[in-house]
Amino acid sequence: MIDSSSQTIDNNSAHDDKTLSGQTTVALREAIIKGEIAPGEKLNEPKLAEQFQVSRGPLREAIRRLVAMRLVRHVPHVGATVVTLELNSILELYDVREALEGKAAALAAENMSEEDIAKLRALLELHRQHSQENPGEYMQTEGDFDFHYQIIKGSGNRLLTDQLCDELYHLIRMFRFQTSRFKSRSNRALIEHEQLIYAIEQRDPQLAEMLMRKHIARAKASIRDALNDSETGSLDQP
Amino acid sequence: MIDSSSQTIDNNSAHDDKTLSGQTTVALREAIIKGEIAPGEKLNEPKLAEQFQVSRGPLREAIRRLVAMRLVRHVPHVGATVVTLELNSILELYDVREALEGKAAALAAENMSEEDIAKLRALLELHRQHSQENPGEYMQTEGDFDFHYQIIKGSGNRLLTDQLCDELYHLIRMFRFQTSRFKSRSNRALIEHEQLIYAIEQRDPQLAEMLMRKHIARAKASIRDALNDSETGSLDQP
DNA sequence: CCTCTCTTTATTGTCAACAATATTATCGTT
DNA sequence: AACGATAATATTGTTGACAATAAAGAGAGG
């Protein structure tokens, strides 16, 4: 077992929030991420309150939290709508990821404990094994972020971790859900993860940062190519 | 042109929010940043609602937005408290700034229009002039972020801009308010800004990023030194 | 037939009362 | 006197009703 909070990636500051607002937040969040509420769709407060069996108060609070997570946009006196992830937003997201996770990798190379590094390598071997047995499986995407998640946490920077794991993570999840038909090149990711962990083991912050940045930049490029080819401008509409 | 709201740094998604929640948000936010509500202090909802002449509803919403801005921490059924900026949090903040603003500088070198670059240089000259006439003046701090702000906007990345200017910016302001007794080395900043704008003019993303990162890293180091000296080690424990 | 205005409707913003939980104070026991 | 359990208090969470604003529709005029 890697960590007490490793399989529950969701820490979201609401992991132990038994309050109605908290529960409604995760329910609404998941509904949006899974596409049960379509991108661009308007969030009708009375309707959703009825649907989630809560009053409008907690529902409004949930909406505000999702606004902070950038899953929802809000205009005063008009209402809230689910964000639409056009290609441009995705590319912007990956630029931010590159900057933040690159720094996280550098800090991880400096601050991560030897045990945590060992656990990280164990996790990588697990993914490699799984990938060999069932090639092209779902785990690579979840597992991929598992790996990144451990490095981010290994940075020891709380602000960085919160920004990446509480806010941006759910945006990434939403995007992956919408484009799950595209299977990612998991072999390449595995190789790059291997290089990355080696840099961390060598305690080389600059190399770790460079490798992480290139890793994410390549993912970004591959997304741009895939989406440019496949849709030719006609994928992102609902 | 990217946006028309350039001199009003506060865009905060509430710039034209005439709603009570919006007004309460900025009022409460400024009160916290200026220290009228002390760091670590608890936010008593009935008391603050009375103070701001609003009901608890809008006040609660304001608090939630400030939680998203990381100016306030919230625990279910216990309440909200103003964050305490220990040295550690500040250093973490500057690491995140280094990553994000570094990338912003690189993107600005790629995407900024020639006119915007010209305006940026004009702004720098203005600050230099002001700095010569009244050495060691307040403007350098506000002006410093003005400069950074223009570069961030010049990146053309909306997510990046929002993260830096809507959320982190207010944390920085709060920190500066609390430590206004320390005068920053404005001469050095001016020189480094000069180098930075030159790299942008040359359309050299890598150099621009490097310069911005070093610029912020130096600011971080100078903060660490100043705070370590002045408070003699009794600062970072809670 | 289209367009503009006014009315109607629906939706968001705000409020004050109620319920649930945590904090504090009190009291008894060791 | 110190500690722990229990009751009183204060604060947060939730609810439904009310007010203000925007969207939708009807009707008159061009």
PDB file of N, CA, C and O in Angstrom, chain B residues 59-109:
ATOM      1  N   LEU B  59     -22.961  37.163   3.016  1.00  0.00           N
ATOM      2  CA  LEU B  59     -21.694  37.103   3.732  1.00  0.00           C
ATOM      3  C   LEU B  59     -21.052  35.725   3.606  1.00  0.00           C
ATOM      4  O   LEU B  59     -19.850  35.605   3.348  1.00  0.00           O
ATOM      5  N   ARG B  60     -21.859  34.702   3.787  1.00  0.00           N
ATOM      6  CA  ARG B  60     -21.326  33.341   3.645  1.00  0.00           C
ATOM      7  C   ARG B  60     -20.746  33.133   2.252  1.00  0.00           C
ATOM      8  O   ARG B  60     -19.674  32.544   2.091  1.00  0.00           O
ATOM      9  N   GLU B  61     -21.446  33.640   1.257  1.00  0.00           N
ATOM     10  CA  GLU B  61     -20.944  33.487  -0.103  1.00  0.00           C
ATOM     11  C   GLU B  61     -19.613  34.207  -0.274  1.00  0.00           C
ATOM     12  O   GLU B  61     -18.679  33.686  -0.903  1.00  0.00           O
ATOM     13  N   ALA B  62     -19.508  35.408   0.309  1.00  0.00           N
ATOM     14  CA  ALA B  62     -18.238  36.131   0.240  1.00  0.00           C
ATOM     15  C   ALA B  62     -17.127  35.308   0.877  1.00  0.00           C
ATOM     16  O   ALA B  62     -16.026  35.196   0.337  1.00  0.00           O
ATOM     17  N   ILE B  63     -17.426  34.716   2.016  1.00  0.00           N
ATOM     18  CA  ILE B  63     -16.419  33.904   2.697  1.00  0.00           C
ATOM     19  C   ILE B  63     -15.957  32.766   1.797  1.00  0.00           C
ATOM     20  O   ILE B  63     -14.765  32.482   1.694  1.00  0.00           O
ATOM     21  N   ARG B  64     -16.902  32.121   1.135  1.00  0.00           N
ATOM     22  CA  ARG B  64     -16.516  31.006   0.262  1.00  0.00           C
ATOM     23  C   ARG B  64     -15.592  31.457  -0.856  1.00  0.00           C
ATOM     24  O   ARG B  64     -14.640  30.776  -1.218  1.00  0.00           O
ATOM     25  N   ARG B  65     -15.886  32.626  -1.411  1.00  0.00           N
ATOM     26  CA  ARG B  65     -15.011  33.109  -2.481  1.00  0.00           C
ATOM     27  C   ARG B  65     -13.618  33.391  -1.942  1.00  0.00           C
ATOM     28  O   ARG B  65     -12.619  33.133  -2.613  1.00  0.00           O
ATOM     29  N   LEU B  66     -13.551  33.896  -0.719  1.00  0.00           N
ATOM     30  CA  LEU B  66     -12.239  34.160  -0.135  1.00  0.00           C
ATOM     31  C   LEU B  66     -11.517  32.860   0.202  1.00  0.00           C
ATOM     32  O   LEU B  66     -10.282  32.813   0.191  1.00  0.00           O
ATOM     33  N   VAL B  67     -12.263  31.820   0.478  1.00  0.00           N
ATOM     34  CA  VAL B  67     -11.644  30.511   0.654  1.00  0.00           C
ATOM     35  C   VAL B  67     -11.003  30.080  -0.659  1.00  0.00           C
ATOM     36  O   VAL B  67      -9.866  29.602  -0.685  1.00  0.00           O
ATOM     37  N   ALA B  68     -11.730  30.271  -1.749  1.00  0.00           N
ATOM     38  CA  ALA B  68     -11.172  29.914  -3.052  1.00  0.00           C
ATOM     39  C   ALA B  68      -9.925  30.724  -3.359  1.00  0.00           C
ATOM     40  O   ALA B  68      -9.015  30.240  -4.021  1.00  0.00           O
ATOM     41  N   MET B  69      -9.874  31.939  -2.865  1.00  0.00           N
ATOM     42  CA  MET B  69      -8.704  32.805  -3.058  1.00  0.00           C
ATOM     43  C   MET B  69      -7.590  32.481  -2.080  1.00  0.00           C
ATOM     44  O   MET B  69      -6.552  33.138  -2.099  1.00  0.00           O
ATOM     45  N   ARG B  70      -7.844  31.558  -1.174  1.00  0.00           N
ATOM     46  CA  ARG B  70      -6.854  31.134  -0.176  1.00  0.00           C
ATOM     47  C   ARG B  70      -6.523  32.212   0.824  1.00  0.00           C
ATOM     48  O   ARG B  70      -5.460  32.195   1.431  1.00  0.00           O
ATOM     49  N   LEU B  71      -7.403  33.171   1.002  1.00  0.00           N
ATOM     50  CA  LEU B  71      -7.210  34.150   2.060  1.00  0.00           C
ATOM     51  C   LEU B  71      -7.842  33.672   3.352  1.00  0.00           C
ATOM     52  O   LEU B  71      -7.583  34.226   4.422  1.00  0.00           O
ATOM     53  N   VAL B  72      -8.692  32.684   3.255  1.00  0.00           N
ATOM     54  CA  VAL B  72      -9.467  32.214   4.396  1.00  0.00           C
ATOM     55  C   VAL B  72      -9.494  30.689   4.383  1.00  0.00           C
ATOM     56  O   VAL B  72      -9.518  30.069   3.318  1.00  0.00           O
ATOM     57  N   ARG B  73      -9.443  30.107   5.562  1.00  0.00           N
ATOM     58  CA  ARG B  73      -9.568  28.661   5.695  1.00  0.00           C
ATOM     59  C   ARG B  73     -10.914  28.345   6.332  1.00  0.00           C
ATOM     60  O   ARG B  73     -11.400  29.094   7.177  1.00  0.00           O
ATOM     61  N   HIS B  74     -11.475  27.224   5.964  1.00  0.00           N
ATOM     62  CA  HIS B  74     -12.805  26.894   6.459  1.00  0.00           C
ATOM     63  C   HIS B  74     -12.852  25.441   6.911  1.00  0.00           C
ATOM     64  O   HIS B  74     -12.366  24.552   6.220  1.00  0.00           O
ATOM     65  N   VAL B  75     -13.445  25.232   8.070  1.00  0.00           N
ATOM     66  CA  VAL B  75     -13.641  23.876   8.589  1.00  0.00           C
ATOM     67  C   VAL B  75     -15.133  23.693   8.857  1.00  0.00           C
ATOM     68  O   VAL B  75     -15.738  24.531   9.540  1.00  0.00           O
ATOM     69  N   PRO B  76     -15.706  22.615   8.334  1.00  0.00           N
ATOM     70  CA  PRO B  76     -17.156  22.421   8.487  1.00  0.00           C
ATOM     71  C   PRO B  76     -17.583  22.429   9.952  1.00  0.00           C
ATOM     72  O   PRO B  76     -16.920  21.834  10.806  1.00  0.00           O
ATOM     73  N   HIS B  77     -18.649  23.104  10.208  1.00  0.00           N
ATOM     74  CA  HIS B  77     -19.242  23.161  11.543  1.00  0.00           C
ATOM     75  C   HIS B  77     -18.373  23.869  12.569  1.00  0.00           C
ATOM     76  O   HIS B  77     -18.714  23.911  13.745  1.00  0.00           O
ATOM     77  N   VAL B  78     -17.268  24.389  12.132  1.00  0.00           N
ATOM     78  CA  VAL B  78     -16.397  25.123  13.049  1.00  0.00           C
ATOM     79  C   VAL B  78     -16.300  26.586  12.636  1.00  0.00           C
ATOM     80  O   VAL B  78     -16.452  27.475  13.467  1.00  0.00           O
ATOM     81  N   GLY B  79     -16.060  26.813  11.361  1.00  0.00           N
ATOM     82  CA  GLY B  79     -16.047  28.189  10.911  1.00  0.00           C
ATOM     83  C   GLY B  79     -14.850  28.541  10.054  1.00  0.00           C
ATOM     84  O   GLY B  79     -14.028  27.688   9.711  1.00  0.00           O
ATOM     85  N   ALA B  80     -14.765  29.798   9.720  1.00  0.00           N
ATOM     86  CA  ALA B  80     -13.725  30.304   8.837  1.00  0.00           C
ATOM     87  C   ALA B  80     -12.770  31.188   9.618  1.00  0.00           C
ATOM     88  O   ALA B  80     -13.187  31.935  10.498  1.00  0.00           O
ATOM     89  N   THR B  81     -11.488  31.101   9.294  1.00  0.00           N
ATOM     90  CA  THR B  81     -10.476  31.933   9.920  1.00  0.00           C
ATOM     91  C   THR B  81      -9.570  32.536   8.855  1.00  0.00           C
ATOM     92  O   THR B  81      -9.335  31.919   7.817  1.00  0.00           O
ATOM     93  N   VAL B  82      -9.061  33.710   9.124  1.00  0.00           N
ATOM     94  CA  VAL B  82      -8.112  34.346   8.225  1.00  0.00           C
ATOM     95  C   VAL B  82      -6.815  33.546   8.228  1.00  0.00           C
ATOM     96  O   VAL B  82      -6.365  33.091   9.281  1.00  0.00           O
ATOM     97  N   VAL B  83      -6.226  33.371   7.074  1.00  0.00           N
ATOM     98  CA  VAL B  83      -4.983  32.605   7.007  1.00  0.00           C
ATOM     99  C   VAL B  83      -3.868  33.361   7.723  1.00  0.00           C
ATOM    100  O   VAL B  83      -3.859  34.585   7.777  1.00  0.00           O
ATOM    101  N   THR B  84      -2.934  32.611   8.255  1.00  0.00           N
ATOM    102  CA  THR B  84      -1.733  33.211   8.841  1.00  0.00           C
ATOM    103  C   THR B  84      -0.581  32.934   7.893  1.00  0.00           C
ATOM    104  O   THR B  84      -0.298  31.793   7.562  1.00  0.00           O
ATOM    105  N   LEU B  85       0.069  33.999   7.456  1.00  0.00           N
ATOM    106  CA  LEU B  85       1.149  33.840   6.490  1.00  0.00           C
ATOM    107  C   LEU B  85       2.461  33.626   7.222  1.00  0.00           C
ATOM    108  O   LEU B  85       3.193  34.581   7.491  1.00  0.00           O
ATOM    109  N   GLU B  86       2.779  32.378   7.547  1.00  0.00           N
ATOM    110  CA  GLU B  86       4.102  32.130   8.103  1.00  0.00           C
ATOM    111  C   GLU B  86       5.119  32.145   6.971  1.00  0.00           C
ATOM    112  O   GLU B  86       4.763  32.047   5.797  1.00  0.00           O
ATOM    113  N   LEU B  87       6.355  32.214   7.345  1.00  0.00           N
ATOM    114  CA  LEU B  87       7.424  32.276   6.351  1.00  0.00           C
ATOM    115  C   LEU B  87       7.306  31.139   5.346  1.00  0.00           C
ATOM    116  O   LEU B  87       7.480  31.316   4.142  1.00  0.00           O
ATOM    117  N   ASN B  88       6.979  29.963   5.843  1.00  0.00           N
ATOM    118  CA  ASN B  88       6.888  28.804   4.970  1.00  0.00           C
ATOM    119  C   ASN B  88       5.878  29.000   3.848  1.00  0.00           C
ATOM    120  O   ASN B  88       6.157  28.702   2.683  1.00  0.00           O
ATOM    121  N   SER B  89       4.705  29.488   4.190  1.00  0.00           N
ATOM    122  CA  SER B  89       3.680  29.707   3.171  1.00  0.00           C
ATOM    123  C   SER B  89       4.138  30.713   2.132  1.00  0.00           C
ATOM    124  O   SER B  89       3.881  30.556   0.931  1.00  0.00           O
ATOM    125  N   ILE B  90       4.833  31.744   2.592  1.00  0.00           N
ATOM    126  CA  ILE B  90       5.325  32.752   1.654  1.00  0.00           C
ATOM    127  C   ILE B  90       6.299  32.135   0.668  1.00  0.00           C
ATOM    128  O   ILE B  90       6.206  32.362  -0.541  1.00  0.00           O
ATOM    129  N   LEU B  91       7.207  31.345   1.190  1.00  0.00           N
ATOM    130  CA  LEU B  91       8.196  30.731   0.300  1.00  0.00           C
ATOM    131  C   LEU B  91       7.512  29.801  -0.693  1.00  0.00           C
ATOM    132  O   LEU B  91       7.870  29.768  -1.877  1.00  0.00           O
ATOM    133  N   GLU B  92       6.519  29.065  -0.209  1.00  0.00           N
ATOM    134  CA  GLU B  92       5.764  28.211  -1.130  1.00  0.00           C
ATOM    135  C   GLU B  92       5.094  29.049  -2.214  1.00  0.00           C
ATOM    136  O   GLU B  92       5.103  28.688  -3.396  1.00  0.00           O
ATOM    137  N   LEU B  93       4.513  30.154  -1.793  1.00  0.00           N
ATOM    138  CA  LEU B  93       3.857  31.030  -2.756  1.00  0.00           C
ATOM    139  C   LEU B  93       4.824  31.498  -3.829  1.00  0.00           C
ATOM    140  O   LEU B  93       4.499  31.532  -5.021  1.00  0.00           O
ATOM    141  N   TYR B  94       6.046  31.827  -3.409  1.00  0.00           N
ATOM    142  CA  TYR B  94       7.012  32.321  -4.390  1.00  0.00           C
ATOM    143  C   TYR B  94       7.507  31.215  -5.314  1.00  0.00           C
ATOM    144  O   TYR B  94       7.875  31.477  -6.449  1.00  0.00           O
ATOM    145  N   ASP B  95       7.516  29.983  -4.853  1.00  0.00           N
ATOM    146  CA  ASP B  95       7.848  28.887  -5.763  1.00  0.00           C
ATOM    147  C   ASP B  95       6.774  28.729  -6.837  1.00  0.00           C
ATOM    148  O   ASP B  95       7.077  28.509  -8.018  1.00  0.00           O
ATOM    149  N   VAL B  96       5.521  28.861  -6.423  1.00  0.00           N
ATOM    150  CA  VAL B  96       4.438  28.759  -7.409  1.00  0.00           C
ATOM    151  C   VAL B  96       4.503  29.933  -8.374  1.00  0.00           C
ATOM    152  O   VAL B  96       4.340  29.769  -9.590  1.00  0.00           O
ATOM    153  N   ARG B  97       4.759  31.119  -7.819  1.00  0.00           N
ATOM    154  CA  ARG B  97       4.897  32.277  -8.690  1.00  0.00           C
ATOM    155  C   ARG B  97       6.021  32.066  -9.699  1.00  0.00           C
ATOM    156  O   ARG B  97       5.870  32.383 -10.882  1.00  0.00           O
ATOM    157  N   GLU B  98       7.132  31.547  -9.227  1.00  0.00           N
ATOM    158  CA  GLU B  98       8.259  31.335 -10.132  1.00  0.00           C
ATOM    159  C   GLU B  98       7.847  30.464 -11.309  1.00  0.00           C
ATOM    160  O   GLU B  98       8.130  30.774 -12.465  1.00  0.00           O
ATOM    161  N   ALA B  99       7.155  29.380 -11.003  1.00  0.00           N
ATOM    162  CA  ALA B  99       6.742  28.470 -12.073  1.00  0.00           C
ATOM    163  C   ALA B  99       5.755  29.149 -13.022  1.00  0.00           C
ATOM    164  O   ALA B  99       5.936  29.138 -14.247  1.00  0.00           O
ATOM    165  N   LEU B 100       4.717  29.746 -12.469  1.00  0.00           N
ATOM    166  CA  LEU B 100       3.650  30.289 -13.307  1.00  0.00           C
ATOM    167  C   LEU B 100       4.106  31.534 -14.069  1.00  0.00           C
ATOM    168  O   LEU B 100       3.878  31.653 -15.283  1.00  0.00           O
ATOM    169  N   GLU B 101       4.745  32.452 -13.369  1.00  0.00           N
ATOM    170  CA  GLU B 101       5.146  33.681 -14.048  1.00  0.00           C
ATOM    171  C   GLU B 101       6.295  33.426 -15.012  1.00  0.00           C
ATOM    172  O   GLU B 101       6.434  34.129 -16.019  1.00  0.00           O
ATOM    173  N   GLY B 102       7.114  32.439 -14.710  1.00  0.00           N
ATOM    174  CA  GLY B 102       8.142  32.057 -15.671  1.00  0.00           C
ATOM    175  C   GLY B 102       7.518  31.637 -16.985  1.00  0.00           C
ATOM    176  O   GLY B 102       7.891  32.127 -18.058  1.00  0.00           O
ATOM    177  N   LYS B 103       6.562  30.755 -16.888  1.00  0.00           N
ATOM    178  CA  LYS B 103       5.866  30.320 -18.111  1.00  0.00           C
ATOM    179  C   LYS B 103       5.152  31.491 -18.776  1.00  0.00           C
ATOM    180  O   LYS B 103       5.129  31.599 -20.010  1.00  0.00           O
ATOM    181  N   ALA B 104       4.582  32.364 -17.964  1.00  0.00           N
ATOM    182  CA  ALA B 104       3.897  33.530 -18.521  1.00  0.00           C
ATOM    183  C   ALA B 104       4.866  34.389 -19.328  1.00  0.00           C
ATOM    184  O   ALA B 104       4.522  34.868 -20.414  1.00  0.00           O
ATOM    185  N   ALA B 105       6.062  34.569 -18.804  1.00  0.00           N
ATOM    186  CA  ALA B 105       7.046  35.375 -19.518  1.00  0.00           C
ATOM    187  C   ALA B 105       7.407  34.729 -20.850  1.00  0.00           C
ATOM    188  O   ALA B 105       7.517  35.405 -21.880  1.00  0.00           O
ATOM    189  N   ALA B 106       7.573  33.408 -20.834  1.00  0.00           N
ATOM    190  CA  ALA B 106       7.886  32.713 -22.081  1.00  0.00           C
ATOM    191  C   ALA B 106       6.764  32.906 -23.092  1.00  0.00           C
ATOM    192  O   ALA B 106       7.004  33.236 -24.265  1.00  0.00           O
ATOM    193  N   LEU B 107       5.532  32.716 -22.651  1.00  0.00           N
ATOM    194  CA  LEU B 107       4.404  32.880 -23.565  1.00  0.00           C
ATOM    195  C   LEU B 107       4.285  34.329 -24.033  1.00  0.00           C
ATOM    196  O   LEU B 107       3.925  34.589 -25.194  1.00  0.00           O
ATOM    197  N   ALA B 108       4.583  35.261 -23.132  1.00  0.00           N
ATOM    198  CA  ALA B 108       4.515  36.675 -23.522  1.00  0.00           C
ATOM    199  C   ALA B 108       5.526  36.973 -24.619  1.00  0.00           C
ATOM    200  O   ALA B 108       5.229  37.713 -25.563  1.00  0.00           O
ATOM    201  N   ALA B 109       6.714  36.392 -24.508  1.00  0.00           N
ATOM    202  CA  ALA B 109       7.720  36.610 -25.545  1.00  0.00           C
ATOM    203  C   ALA B 109       7.237  36.086 -26.889  1.00  0.00           C
ATOM    204  O   ALA B 109       7.594  36.611 -27.941  1.00  0.00           O
TER     205      ALA B 109
END
